[in-house]
Coordinates of C-alpha atoms and ligand atoms in Angstrom, one line a residue:
M1 CA 142.2 168.7 -100.3
A2 CA 141.1 169.7 -96.8
D3 CA 140.2 166.7 -94.8
V4 CA 136.6 167.7 -94.2
Y5 CA 135.1 164.6 -95.8
K6 CA 135.1 161.6 -93.5
A7 CA 134.2 157.8 -94.0
V8 CA 130.9 156.8 -92.5
K9 CA 131.3 153.4 -90.5
L10 CA 128.7 150.7 -91.4
T11 CA 130.5 148.0 -89.2
D12 CA 133.9 147.8 -87.8
R13 CA 135.3 146.7 -91.1
V14 CA 133.1 148.4 -93.7
Y15 CA 132.8 152.1 -94.6
W16 CA 130.6 154.3 -96.8
V17 CA 133.2 156.6 -98.7
G18 CA 130.8 158.0 -101.3
A19 CA 130.0 161.7 -102.3
I20 CA 127.0 163.8 -101.6
D21 CA 125.6 165.8 -104.7
W22 CA 123.4 168.5 -103.1
T23 CA 122.7 170.4 -106.4
I24 CA 122.0 167.9 -109.1
R25 CA 118.5 168.4 -110.3
D26 CA 118.4 166.4 -113.7
F27 CA 119.5 162.8 -114.0
H28 CA 119.2 162.0 -117.7
G29 CA 115.9 163.4 -117.8
Y30 CA 114.7 162.4 -114.2
T31 CA 114.3 165.5 -112.1
T32 CA 115.9 165.0 -108.7
H33 CA 114.3 167.4 -106.5
R34 CA 116.4 166.4 -103.5
G35 CA 119.8 166.0 -105.1
S36 CA 121.6 162.6 -104.9
T37 CA 124.5 160.6 -103.5
Y38 CA 127.0 158.5 -105.2
N39 CA 127.8 155.6 -102.8
A40 CA 131.2 153.8 -102.7
Y41 CA 132.2 151.4 -99.8
L42 CA 135.6 150.4 -98.5
I43 CA 135.9 146.9 -97.0
M44 CA 139.0 146.7 -94.6
A45 CA 139.6 143.1 -95.4
D46 CA 143.1 141.6 -95.6
K47 CA 142.8 142.8 -99.1
I48 CA 141.5 146.2 -98.9
T49 CA 138.5 146.5 -101.3
L50 CA 136.6 149.3 -102.8
V51 CA 133.2 148.8 -104.1
D52 CA 132.3 151.1 -106.9
T53 CA 133.4 154.7 -107.3
V54 CA 131.7 158.1 -107.7
K55 CA 130.8 160.5 -110.6
A56 CA 133.9 162.1 -112.0
P57 CA 133.6 165.6 -110.3
F58 CA 133.5 163.9 -106.9
K59 CA 136.8 162.1 -107.1
E60 CA 138.6 164.3 -104.3
E61 CA 135.7 163.7 -102.0
L62 CA 136.0 160.0 -102.6
L63 CA 139.7 160.0 -101.9
S64 CA 139.3 162.2 -98.9
R65 CA 136.8 159.8 -97.2
I66 CA 139.1 156.8 -97.9
A67 CA 142.0 158.5 -96.6
S68 CA 140.1 159.2 -93.4
V69 CA 140.4 155.4 -92.8
V70 CA 143.4 154.2 -94.9
N71 CA 145.9 155.3 -97.5
P72 CA 144.0 155.0 -100.8
K73 CA 147.1 153.4 -102.3
D74 CA 146.6 150.4 -100.0
I75 CA 143.4 149.4 -101.8
Q76 CA 144.2 146.1 -103.6
V77 CA 140.8 145.2 -105.1
I78 CA 138.3 147.4 -107.0
V79 CA 135.0 146.0 -107.6
S80 CA 132.5 147.6 -110.2
N81 CA 129.0 146.5 -109.7
H82 CA 127.6 148.9 -112.2
S83 CA 129.4 150.8 -115.2
E84 CA 127.1 153.8 -115.6
M85 CA 129.3 156.9 -115.2
D86 CA 127.9 158.0 -111.9
H87 CA 129.8 155.0 -110.6
S88 CA 132.6 154.4 -112.9
G89 CA 133.3 158.2 -113.6
C90 CA 136.5 158.3 -111.7
L91 CA 137.6 154.5 -111.9
A92 CA 140.3 155.1 -114.5
D93 CA 142.0 157.7 -112.3
M94 CA 141.5 155.5 -109.2
I95 CA 143.2 152.6 -111.1
K96 CA 146.1 154.9 -112.0
L97 CA 146.4 156.2 -108.4
V98 CA 146.0 153.0 -106.6
E99 CA 147.3 150.4 -108.9
P100 CA 145.2 147.6 -107.5
E101 CA 145.9 144.0 -107.9
K102 CA 142.5 143.4 -109.3
V103 CA 139.5 145.3 -110.8
V104 CA 136.5 142.9 -111.1
A105 CA 133.3 143.3 -112.8
S106 CA 130.5 141.2 -114.3
T107 CA 131.2 139.5 -117.7
M108 CA 129.3 142.5 -119.3
G109 CA 130.6 145.1 -116.9
A110 CA 134.2 143.9 -117.9
K111 CA 133.3 144.8 -121.7
T112 CA 131.1 147.9 -121.0
L113 CA 133.9 149.4 -118.6
Q114 CA 136.4 149.1 -121.5
D115 CA 134.0 150.6 -123.9
I116 CA 133.3 153.5 -121.6
L117 CA 136.8 154.2 -120.2
H118 CA 139.1 152.6 -122.8
L119 CA 141.4 151.2 -120.0
D120 CA 144.9 149.8 -120.1
Q121 CA 144.2 147.8 -117.1
E122 CA 142.5 144.4 -117.5
I123 CA 139.0 144.0 -116.0
I124 CA 138.6 140.5 -114.5
A125 CA 135.1 139.3 -115.2
V126 CA 133.4 137.3 -112.5
K127 CA 130.6 134.8 -113.0
D128 CA 127.1 134.6 -111.4
G129 CA 127.6 132.9 -108.1
E130 CA 131.5 133.2 -108.2
Q131 CA 133.3 134.0 -104.8
L132 CA 136.4 136.2 -104.5
S133 CA 138.5 135.7 -101.4
L134 CA 139.6 139.0 -99.7
G135 CA 141.8 136.9 -97.3
N136 CA 139.7 137.0 -94.0
M137 CA 136.6 137.9 -96.0
N138 CA 134.8 137.0 -99.1
L139 CA 132.6 138.6 -101.8
R140 CA 130.1 136.6 -103.7
F141 CA 128.6 137.8 -106.9
M142 CA 125.2 137.6 -108.3
E143 CA 124.6 139.0 -111.8
T144 CA 121.4 141.2 -112.1
R145 CA 121.3 141.7 -115.8
M146 CA 119.2 144.6 -117.1
L147 CA 118.6 146.0 -113.6
H148 CA 119.0 148.3 -115.0
W149 CA 121.9 147.9 -117.3
P150 CA 123.2 144.5 -118.9
D151 CA 126.3 144.8 -116.5
S152 CA 124.6 145.2 -113.2
M153 CA 125.8 142.9 -110.5
F154 CA 125.3 142.5 -106.8
S155 CA 128.2 141.7 -104.4
Y156 CA 127.5 140.1 -101.0
L157 CA 130.0 140.2 -98.1
P158 CA 128.6 137.3 -95.8
E159 CA 131.1 138.0 -92.9
E160 CA 129.2 141.2 -92.4
E161 CA 125.9 140.4 -94.1
I162 CA 126.0 143.2 -96.5
L163 CA 124.5 143.3 -99.7
F164 CA 126.2 145.9 -102.1
S165 CA 123.2 146.4 -104.5
H166 CA 124.4 149.0 -107.0
D167 CA 121.2 151.1 -108.1
A168 CA 118.7 148.7 -106.8
F169 CA 117.0 149.7 -103.5
G170 CA 118.6 153.1 -104.1
M171 CA 117.1 156.6 -104.4
H172 CA 118.1 160.1 -105.5
L173 CA 118.2 161.7 -102.0
A174 CA 121.1 163.9 -100.8
S175 CA 121.3 163.9 -97.1
A176 CA 123.9 164.2 -94.3
E177 CA 122.3 161.1 -92.9
R178 CA 123.6 157.8 -94.2
F179 CA 121.1 155.2 -92.8
D180 CA 117.4 154.6 -93.3
D181 CA 116.5 154.9 -89.7
E182 CA 117.9 158.4 -89.7
I183 CA 115.6 159.9 -92.3
D184 CA 111.6 160.4 -92.4
P185 CA 110.1 157.2 -93.6
A186 CA 107.7 159.2 -95.8
I187 CA 110.6 160.7 -97.7
L188 CA 112.3 157.2 -98.1
Q189 CA 108.9 155.9 -99.5
Y190 CA 108.3 158.8 -101.9
E191 CA 112.0 158.9 -103.2
G192 CA 112.2 155.1 -103.3
A193 CA 109.1 154.8 -105.3
T194 CA 110.1 157.7 -107.6
Y195 CA 113.5 156.0 -108.2
F196 CA 111.7 152.7 -109.0
A197 CA 109.2 154.4 -111.4
N198 CA 111.9 156.3 -113.2
I199 CA 114.6 153.8 -113.5
L200 CA 113.4 150.3 -112.9
L201 CA 109.8 150.1 -114.1
P202 CA 110.6 148.9 -117.5
Y203 CA 112.3 145.7 -115.8
S204 CA 109.6 145.0 -113.3
P205 CA 109.4 141.3 -114.3
L206 CA 113.1 140.8 -113.8
V207 CA 112.8 142.6 -110.4
T208 CA 110.2 140.1 -109.3
R209 CA 112.6 137.4 -110.4
L210 CA 115.4 138.8 -108.7
L211 CA 113.7 139.1 -105.4
G212 CA 112.9 135.3 -105.7
R213 CA 116.6 134.6 -106.1
V214 CA 117.7 136.8 -103.2
G215 CA 115.0 135.1 -101.1
S216 CA 116.3 131.5 -102.0
S217 CA 120.0 132.3 -102.0
G218 CA 120.4 131.9 -98.1
M219 CA 122.0 135.4 -98.1
T220 CA 121.3 136.8 -94.5
L221 CA 121.1 140.6 -94.6
K222 CA 122.0 143.1 -91.9
Y223 CA 122.6 145.8 -94.5
I224 CA 121.6 146.7 -98.0
A225 CA 124.1 149.1 -99.3
P226 CA 122.9 150.6 -102.6
D227 CA 124.8 153.1 -104.9
H228 CA 122.3 156.1 -104.3
G229 CA 120.7 157.3 -101.0
P230 CA 120.8 155.9 -97.6
V231 CA 122.0 152.4 -96.5
W232 CA 119.3 150.1 -95.2
R233 CA 119.8 148.7 -91.9
K234 CA 116.4 148.9 -90.2
D235 CA 113.7 148.5 -92.7
I236 CA 115.3 145.9 -95.1
G237 CA 112.2 143.9 -95.1
G238 CA 110.1 146.9 -95.9
I239 CA 112.2 148.0 -99.0
I240 CA 112.3 144.4 -100.3
G241 CA 108.4 144.3 -99.7
K242 CA 108.0 147.6 -101.5
Y243 CA 110.0 146.4 -104.5
G244 CA 107.7 143.4 -104.6
E245 CA 104.7 145.6 -104.7
W246 CA 106.0 148.2 -107.2
A247 CA 107.1 145.5 -109.7
V248 CA 103.7 144.0 -109.9
Q249 CA 102.1 147.4 -110.6
R250 CA 98.8 146.4 -109.1
P251 CA 96.5 149.3 -110.0
T252 CA 94.5 151.2 -107.4
R253 CA 91.5 153.6 -108.0
K254 CA 94.0 156.4 -108.9
A255 CA 93.6 158.1 -112.3
V256 CA 96.4 160.5 -113.5
V257 CA 95.2 163.3 -115.8
V258 CA 98.0 164.9 -117.5
Y259 CA 97.8 167.7 -119.8
G260 CA 99.4 170.6 -121.9
T261 CA 97.4 173.6 -122.6
M262 CA 97.7 176.8 -124.7
W263 CA 94.9 179.1 -123.7
H264 CA 93.6 177.1 -120.8
S265 CA 90.7 175.4 -122.7
T266 CA 92.4 172.0 -122.3
E267 CA 93.1 172.9 -118.8
H268 CA 89.3 173.5 -118.3
M269 CA 88.6 170.0 -119.9
A270 CA 91.3 168.4 -117.5
R271 CA 89.7 169.8 -114.4
A272 CA 86.1 168.8 -115.6
I273 CA 87.5 165.2 -116.1
S274 CA 89.2 165.3 -112.7
E275 CA 86.0 166.2 -111.0
G276 CA 84.1 163.5 -112.7
L277 CA 86.8 161.0 -111.4
A278 CA 86.7 162.2 -108.0
N279 CA 83.0 162.3 -107.8
G280 CA 82.9 158.9 -109.2
G281 CA 84.9 157.6 -106.4
A282 CA 88.4 157.5 -108.2
I283 CA 91.6 159.3 -106.6
A284 CA 92.3 162.0 -109.2
R285 CA 95.7 163.5 -109.9
C286 CA 95.3 166.6 -112.1
M287 CA 98.9 167.3 -113.5
S288 CA 99.5 170.3 -115.8
L289 CA 102.8 170.0 -117.8
D290 CA 103.5 173.4 -117.0
V291 CA 104.4 172.6 -113.5
F292 CA 104.8 168.9 -113.2
H293 CA 107.8 167.1 -114.7
R294 CA 107.7 163.9 -116.6
S295 CA 109.5 162.1 -113.6
D296 CA 106.6 163.3 -111.3
V297 CA 104.1 161.7 -113.8
A298 CA 106.1 158.5 -113.8
Y299 CA 105.8 158.4 -109.9
E300 CA 102.0 158.9 -110.0
I301 CA 101.6 156.1 -112.9
L302 CA 103.4 153.6 -110.5
D303 CA 100.2 152.6 -108.8
A304 CA 97.6 154.2 -111.1
G305 CA 94.8 152.4 -112.9
A306 CA 94.1 155.1 -115.5
L307 CA 96.1 157.6 -117.6
V308 CA 93.8 160.4 -119.2
M309 CA 96.0 162.4 -121.4
G310 CA 95.3 165.8 -123.0
S311 CA 97.0 168.3 -125.2
S312 CA 95.9 171.3 -127.3
T313 CA 96.8 171.0 -131.1
L314 CA 99.7 173.1 -132.2
N315 CA 100.5 173.2 -136.0
N316 CA 98.8 169.9 -136.5
N317 CA 100.7 168.1 -133.5
M318 CA 100.3 167.7 -129.8
L319 CA 102.2 170.1 -127.7
P320 CA 105.9 169.4 -127.3
Q321 CA 105.6 169.0 -123.5
A322 CA 102.9 166.3 -124.1
A323 CA 105.1 164.4 -126.7
D324 CA 107.8 164.6 -124.1
V325 CA 105.9 162.9 -121.4
L326 CA 104.4 160.2 -123.7
T327 CA 107.8 159.5 -125.0
Y328 CA 109.3 159.0 -121.6
L329 CA 106.3 157.0 -120.2
K330 CA 106.4 154.8 -123.4
G331 CA 109.9 153.8 -122.5
L332 CA 109.0 153.2 -118.9
R333 CA 106.4 150.5 -120.2
P334 CA 103.8 150.8 -117.4
V335 CA 101.2 148.1 -117.3
N336 CA 97.7 147.6 -116.0
L337 CA 96.5 150.9 -117.3
M338 CA 93.4 152.1 -119.0
G339 CA 93.5 155.3 -120.9
A340 CA 91.7 158.1 -122.7
S341 CA 92.6 161.4 -124.5
F342 CA 91.2 164.9 -124.9
G343 CA 92.2 168.4 -126.1
S344 CA 91.0 171.7 -127.4
Y345 CA 91.9 172.9 -130.9
G346 CA 91.6 175.8 -133.3
W347 CA 90.9 174.4 -136.8
S348 CA 92.6 170.9 -137.1
G349 CA 92.5 169.0 -133.9
E350 CA 94.9 166.0 -134.4
A351 CA 96.4 165.9 -130.9
P352 CA 93.8 163.8 -129.0
G353 CA 93.8 161.2 -131.8
Q354 CA 97.7 161.3 -131.8
I355 CA 97.6 160.6 -128.1
T356 CA 95.2 157.7 -128.3
D357 CA 97.5 156.1 -130.9
I358 CA 100.4 156.2 -128.7
L359 CA 98.3 155.0 -125.8
K360 CA 97.4 152.0 -127.8
E361 CA 101.0 151.4 -128.9
M362 CA 101.7 151.4 -125.1
K363 CA 99.2 148.6 -124.8
I364 CA 97.0 150.9 -122.6
E365 CA 93.4 149.9 -122.9
V366 CA 91.6 152.8 -124.4
T367 CA 87.9 152.7 -123.6
A368 CA 86.7 156.0 -125.1
E369 CA 86.8 157.9 -128.2
P370 CA 89.1 161.1 -127.9
I371 CA 87.1 164.2 -126.6
K372 CA 87.8 167.2 -129.0
V373 CA 86.6 170.7 -128.3
Q374 CA 86.9 173.6 -130.7
H375 CA 88.4 176.6 -129.1
V376 CA 86.9 177.4 -125.6
P377 CA 84.7 174.4 -124.1
R378 CA 81.0 175.2 -123.6
E379 CA 78.9 173.8 -120.8
N380 CA 78.0 170.7 -122.7
D381 CA 81.7 170.0 -123.6
L382 CA 82.7 170.3 -119.9
A383 CA 79.7 168.0 -119.1
R384 CA 81.1 165.4 -121.6
C385 CA 84.6 165.8 -119.9
Y386 CA 82.9 165.2 -116.4
A387 CA 81.1 162.1 -117.7
L388 CA 84.3 160.6 -119.0
G389 CA 85.8 161.0 -115.7
E390 CA 82.8 159.5 -114.0
D391 CA 82.9 156.7 -116.5
I392 CA 86.6 155.9 -116.0
A393 CA 85.9 156.0 -112.1
L394 CA 83.1 153.5 -112.5
Q395 CA 85.5 151.3 -114.8
L396 CA 88.2 151.5 -112.0
R397 CA 85.7 150.5 -109.3
R398 CA 84.6 147.4 -111.3
N399 CA 88.2 146.3 -112.1
K400 CA 88.5 143.2 -110.1
E401 CA 92.3 143.9 -109.8
V402 CA 91.7 147.3 -108.2
A403 CA 93.0 147.4 -104.7
Ligands
FEO1 FE1 123.4 155.1 -110.6 FE2 122.6 153.3 -113.2 O1 123.5 154.6 -112.4

């Protein structure tokens, strides 16, 4: 392979050797508008160490970047912080090529890697708090179970003050720039929050606990090196602070109106609700599922105080796109939301009730009866929708938790 792919230096002894995926737009259901990176890191210790690998199709890019620093066969240790295939996809090939002295992972990682890759090589399980000598440097491990897989683990390199944080603090963002200070902060904020909402939201209480552990661990951080997106070297405090904020999901005055529509009747209702919300002092986000993806909705929900969900009724059910987004949001387990439902129908009208049932299953506080309109809404129907928006806005203003 042409040696166009070079390593990027973090410090004199640590390099980024990952891959840039400019074209990926779907990451198991999460739409990645800006592509992604699969980050791997090379530690030029006495025992040369590779932290994570990349997705299988990018193996040559990984090898080329490593080869710009050292012969890949000189790698003696491979650390797997996370077994998911975007990071372990070419681990089996790397083990065959490199024949490392050791491959290490967390206890769950050692099992999961075998379940995924069916390796001949033994994976050495390291425990929470354990330290591995690389000769002139050391790696300390911190288990981060269920963030976001059972195997997930941080590795900390005290000599360079680098935390290799697997998916945590990452984002799906393909860029030629490798560091946070080289990228527009608004993009970092948006993509970081989108990543949190779509990947880490269900585990928010664990994130809060983990931030406490990191804070009390005595680790000093010059770099946070995640497995996706830029390496943090400037605004480390900022991203840690944001994780603390996102994990709490403190609701704002934002209400997200999400809907699927057949002949625009449910859309008219959504627009009337949004007008009522805005005029009542809420921040309304009106999202048609014809143009917004489920992961856009997840992003908006992260700091919302209300989810108002609508669907036309099709063959006695809500529309497939409404069922899709509700299934996705249910899995993400958002908290601190109130909710309501609405929709137009021809002759049976089950969808709004079905939506309300799911909102309740999600432990969302439903404060109003579903609004149902037969066929095309009349003035008084739109007035009811507007009043619903105003009422939710009022409740959001009253909510003591609202920022
Ligand atoms: Fe980037 Fe959970 O894999």
